[in-house]
């Protein structure tokens, strides 16, 4: 069984079916891109997998490393190794980034039945990972996302991912609103977290992110299903043709 195995997934919100029989297998070590026109259900897929409330799964299965994700609460899914990047784009003025990261990491450890990290251990780990990603100590002291540039917000999320060490990371529209320099920073961070034990699912409407995060497989999502799969060349083909074949003009 693949690390992330999704079979015939159907999901609704407010009685409207959005996912209509989606299947996807992602092995450890692989990076998959999901592309598709606006409204095809890409974000819905990431929300359903991460356990966001209000979504109702009506049919199908989703497992991570053999664990039934759909049976678990959102925090237990995170503890099982699922990470949805960029799920906290909000500003949290009163909370220093460092504190926020520590809370996230300790919540994961508690859910796994592990002890919380001591302050010195946490500081050592966060400083090491931050340095590796080129994140300044100053940024760690500031309120979460307060006054952060687009690139800094994304870097903060990558640091969160580096700390939580997920088995499967889903990045939904990581590239939206980033200038080319920020895009490179984010891509380098994501690439540095690629590993043979980890899989990544990169959701994007545009091809340009995939120049920097080169996927092993590309899938086209349309009307709640994967309708086409191929190698990285499929992204280039979509860039050229747009989504006209799927009822939407090129962006
Ligand atoms: P994508 O990320 O591919 O652009 P989404 O998953 O955001 O697509 O949306 C898929 C469809 O679900 C769209 O038709 C959208 O209007 C609908 N949708 C999303 N959220 C809600 C909601 N809270 N209530 C009703 N419909 C929704
Ligand atoms: Mg959209
Ligand atoms: Mg979306």
Coordinates of C-alpha atoms and ligand atoms in Angstrom, one line a residue:
X1 CA 0.0 0.0 0.0
X2 CA 1.2 3.5 -0.8
X3 CA 2.2 5.9 1.9
X4 CA -0.9 8.0 1.1
X5 CA -3.7 6.0 -0.5
X6 CA -6.9 7.6 -1.5
X7 CA -9.6 5.5 -3.0
X8 CA -12.9 6.6 -4.6
X9 CA -13.2 9.5 -2.2
X10 CA -16.5 11.4 -2.2
X11 CA -17.0 14.4 0.0
X12 CA -19.6 17.1 0.4
X13 CA -20.0 20.5 2.0
X14 CA -23.4 21.9 2.8
X15 CA -24.9 18.9 0.9
X16 CA -23.1 19.9 -2.2
X17 CA -20.8 17.0 -3.5
X18 CA -17.4 18.4 -4.3
X19 CA -15.2 15.3 -4.4
X20 CA -16.7 12.7 -6.7
X21 CA -14.7 9.6 -6.6
X22 CA -11.1 10.8 -6.3
X23 CA -8.3 8.2 -6.2
X24 CA -4.6 8.9 -5.7
X25 CA -1.6 6.8 -4.6
X26 CA 1.5 8.6 -3.4
X27 CA 4.6 6.6 -2.4
X28 CA 7.3 7.6 0.1
X29 CA 9.9 9.8 -1.5
X30 CA 7.6 11.0 -4.3
X31 CA 6.4 14.5 -5.0
X32 CA 3.1 14.7 -6.8
X33 CA 1.6 17.9 -8.2
X34 CA -2.2 18.4 -8.5
X35 CA -3.2 21.0 -11.0
X36 CA -6.6 21.9 -12.3
X37 CA -9.0 24.8 -13.0
X38 CA -10.4 26.9 -10.2
X39 CA -13.3 25.3 -8.4
X40 CA -12.2 21.7 -9.3
X41 CA -12.0 20.8 -5.6
X42 CA -8.2 21.0 -5.0
X43 CA -8.5 22.9 -1.7
X44 CA -11.5 20.7 -0.7
X45 CA -9.3 17.7 -1.0
X46 CA -6.6 19.1 1.3
X47 CA -9.3 20.2 3.8
X48 CA -11.0 16.8 3.8
X49 CA -7.7 15.0 4.3
X50 CA -6.6 17.3 7.1
X51 CA -10.0 16.8 8.9
X52 CA -11.4 20.3 8.6
X53 CA -14.9 20.4 10.1
X54 CA -18.0 20.9 8.0
X55 CA -16.8 18.5 5.2
X56 CA -18.7 15.2 5.1
X57 CA -17.1 12.1 3.5
X58 CA -19.9 10.0 2.0
X59 CA -17.9 7.3 0.3
X60 CA -14.3 6.0 -0.1
X61 CA -11.1 5.7 1.9
X62 CA -7.9 7.6 2.7
X63 CA -5.0 6.0 4.6
X64 CA -1.6 7.3 5.7
X65 CA 0.9 4.6 6.2
X66 CA -2.0 2.2 6.6
X67 CA -3.8 4.4 9.2
X68 CA -7.4 5.3 8.4
X69 CA -7.2 9.1 8.3
X70 CA -11.0 9.5 8.0
X71 CA -11.5 8.0 11.5
X72 CA -9.3 10.5 13.2
X73 CA -9.8 14.0 14.5
X74 CA -7.6 16.7 12.8
X75 CA -5.0 16.8 15.6
X76 CA -4.6 13.0 15.5
X77 CA -4.1 13.2 11.7
X78 CA -1.3 15.6 12.3
X79 CA 0.2 13.3 14.9
X80 CA -0.1 10.4 12.4
X81 CA 2.2 12.4 10.1
X82 CA 0.0 14.6 7.9
X83 CA 0.8 18.2 7.4
X84 CA -1.2 20.8 5.6
X85 CA 1.0 23.7 4.8
X86 CA -0.2 27.2 4.9
X87 CA -3.2 26.4 7.0
X88 CA -2.5 29.2 9.4
X89 CA -2.0 32.3 7.2
X90 CA -3.7 34.4 9.9
X91 CA -1.8 37.0 11.9
X92 CA -1.5 36.2 15.6
X93 CA -0.3 39.5 17.1
X94 CA 0.1 38.5 20.7
X95 CA 1.9 35.2 20.1
X96 CA 5.6 35.2 19.2
X97 CA 6.4 32.9 16.3
X98 CA 8.7 30.9 18.6
X99 CA 5.9 30.2 21.1
X100 CA 3.5 29.3 18.3
X101 CA 5.9 26.8 16.9
X102 CA 6.5 25.3 20.3
X103 CA 2.8 24.9 20.9
X104 CA 2.4 23.2 17.6
X105 CA 5.2 20.8 18.2
X106 CA 4.2 20.0 21.8
X107 CA 0.6 19.4 20.7
X108 CA 1.9 16.8 18.2
X109 CA 4.1 15.2 20.8
X110 CA 1.2 14.9 23.3
X111 CA -1.0 13.4 20.7
X112 CA 1.7 10.8 20.1
X113 CA 2.0 10.1 23.8
X114 CA 5.5 11.7 23.9
X115 CA 6.8 14.1 26.5
X116 CA 6.9 17.8 25.7
X117 CA 10.4 19.1 24.8
X118 CA 12.3 21.0 27.5
X119 CA 12.9 24.7 26.7
X120 CA 16.6 24.1 26.0
X121 CA 15.9 21.2 23.7
X122 CA 13.2 23.1 21.8
X123 CA 15.4 26.1 21.4
X124 CA 18.3 24.1 20.1
X125 CA 16.1 22.3 17.5
X126 CA 14.2 25.4 16.4
X127 CA 17.5 27.4 16.0
X128 CA 19.1 24.7 14.1
X129 CA 16.2 24.3 11.7
X130 CA 15.7 28.1 11.3
X131 CA 19.4 28.6 10.5
X132 CA 19.1 25.8 7.9
X133 CA 16.2 27.7 6.2
X134 CA 17.8 31.1 6.5
X135 CA 15.3 32.4 9.1
X136 CA 16.5 35.1 11.4
X137 CA 16.2 35.1 15.2
X138 CA 14.4 38.4 14.9
X139 CA 11.6 36.8 12.9
X140 CA 11.1 34.1 15.5
X141 CA 10.6 36.8 18.2
X142 CA 7.9 38.7 16.2
X143 CA 4.2 37.9 16.4
X144 CA 3.0 35.1 14.1
X145 CA 2.9 36.6 10.6
X146 CA 2.7 40.1 11.9
X147 CA 4.4 42.4 9.4
X148 CA 5.8 39.3 7.6
X149 CA 6.2 39.7 3.9
X150 CA 4.6 37.0 1.7
X151 CA 7.9 35.2 1.5
X152 CA 8.4 35.3 5.3
X153 CA 5.0 33.9 6.0
X154 CA 5.8 31.0 3.7
X155 CA 9.2 30.5 5.3
X156 CA 7.5 30.4 8.7
X157 CA 5.3 27.6 7.4
X158 CA 8.2 25.7 6.1
X159 CA 9.9 26.0 9.4
X160 CA 6.8 24.6 11.0
X161 CA 6.9 21.7 8.5
X162 CA 10.6 21.2 9.3
X163 CA 9.9 20.9 13.0
X164 CA 6.9 18.6 12.7
X165 CA 8.7 16.3 10.2
X166 CA 5.5 15.0 8.5
X167 CA 5.3 11.8 6.5
X168 CA 3.0 13.5 4.0
X169 CA 2.9 17.2 3.4
X170 CA 0.2 18.9 1.4
X171 CA 1.0 22.3 0.0
X172 CA -2.1 24.1 -1.2
X173 CA -1.4 27.0 -3.6
X174 CA 1.9 27.7 -1.9
X175 CA 2.8 30.0 -4.8
X176 CA -0.1 32.4 -4.8
X177 CA 0.9 35.9 -4.2
X178 CA 4.7 35.2 -4.1
X179 CA 7.2 37.2 -6.2
X180 CA 9.9 35.2 -7.9
X181 CA 12.5 35.6 -5.1
X182 CA 10.0 34.5 -2.5
X183 CA 9.0 31.6 -4.8
X184 CA 12.6 30.5 -4.9
X185 CA 13.1 30.7 -1.2
X186 CA 10.0 28.6 -0.6
X187 CA 10.9 26.1 -3.2
X188 CA 14.4 25.7 -1.8
X189 CA 12.9 25.1 1.6
X190 CA 10.5 22.6 0.3
X191 CA 13.2 20.8 -1.7
X192 CA 15.4 20.6 1.4
X193 CA 12.6 18.7 3.1
X194 CA 12.2 16.2 0.4
X195 CA 13.3 12.8 1.6
X196 CA 13.0 9.1 0.8
X197 CA 10.7 8.7 3.8
X198 CA 8.4 11.6 3.0
X199 CA 5.9 12.4 0.3
X200 CA 4.7 15.8 -0.8
X201 CA 1.5 16.8 -2.6
X202 CA 1.9 20.2 -4.2
X203 CA -1.4 21.8 -5.3
X204 CA -1.1 24.6 -7.8
X205 CA -3.1 26.3 -10.5
X206 CA 0.0 27.5 -12.3
X207 CA 3.0 25.7 -13.7
X208 CA 5.7 28.1 -12.5
X209 CA 6.1 26.6 -9.0
X210 CA 6.9 23.3 -10.7
X211 CA 10.0 24.8 -12.3
X212 CA 11.4 25.0 -8.8
X213 CA 9.8 22.0 -7.1
X214 CA 10.1 19.4 -9.8
X215 CA 7.4 16.8 -9.3
X216 CA 7.6 13.1 -10.1
X217 CA 4.0 12.9 -11.1
X218 CA 1.4 15.5 -12.3
X219 CA -2.3 15.0 -12.0
X220 CA -5.1 17.0 -13.4
X221 CA -8.1 17.5 -11.2
X222 CA -11.5 18.4 -12.7
X223 CA -14.9 18.3 -11.1
X224 CA -13.8 16.5 -8.0
X225 CA -11.8 13.7 -9.6
X226 CA -8.3 13.1 -11.0
X227 CA -9.0 13.0 -14.8
X228 CA -5.4 12.7 -16.1
X229 CA -2.0 11.7 -14.7
X230 CA 1.5 11.9 -16.2
X231 CA 5.1 13.0 -15.6
X232 CA 6.4 16.5 -15.1
X233 CA 5.9 17.2 -18.8
X234 CA 2.2 17.2 -18.3
X235 CA 2.5 20.5 -16.4
X236 CA 4.3 22.1 -19.3
X237 CA 1.6 20.8 -21.7
X238 CA -1.1 22.4 -19.4
X239 CA 0.9 25.6 -19.3
X240 CA 0.7 25.7 -23.1
X241 CA -2.9 24.6 -23.5
X242 CA -4.4 26.1 -20.3
X243 CA -7.5 24.5 -18.9
X244 CA -9.7 25.1 -22.0
X245 CA -10.2 21.4 -22.4
X246 CA -11.7 21.5 -18.9
X247 CA -14.1 24.4 -19.5
X248 CA -11.8 27.2 -18.4
X249 CA -9.6 29.6 -20.3
X250 CA -5.9 29.8 -19.7
X251 CA -5.1 32.1 -16.8
Ligands
LIG1 P1 -10.1 24.8 -6.0 O1 -9.2 24.8 -4.8 O2 -9.8 23.7 -7.0 O3 -10.2 26.1 -6.7 P2 -12.2 24.4 -4.1 O4 -12.0 23.1 -3.4 O5 -11.9 25.7 -3.4 O6 -11.6 24.4 -5.5 O7 -13.8 24.5 -4.4 C1 -14.5 23.5 -5.1 C2 -15.9 23.8 -5.2 O8 -16.5 23.8 -3.9 C3 -16.3 25.1 -5.8 O9 -17.4 25.0 -6.7 C4 -16.6 26.0 -4.6 O10 -17.6 26.9 -5.0 C5 -17.3 24.9 -3.7 N1 -17.2 25.3 -2.3 C6 -16.0 25.5 -1.6 N2 -16.3 25.8 -0.3 C7 -17.6 25.8 -0.2 C8 -18.5 26.0 0.9 N3 -18.1 26.3 2.1 N4 -19.9 25.9 0.7 C9 -20.3 25.5 -0.6 N5 -19.5 25.3 -1.6 C10 -18.2 25.4 -1.5
LIG2 MG1 -9.5 28.1 -6.1
LIG3 MG1 -7.9 26.1 -4.0

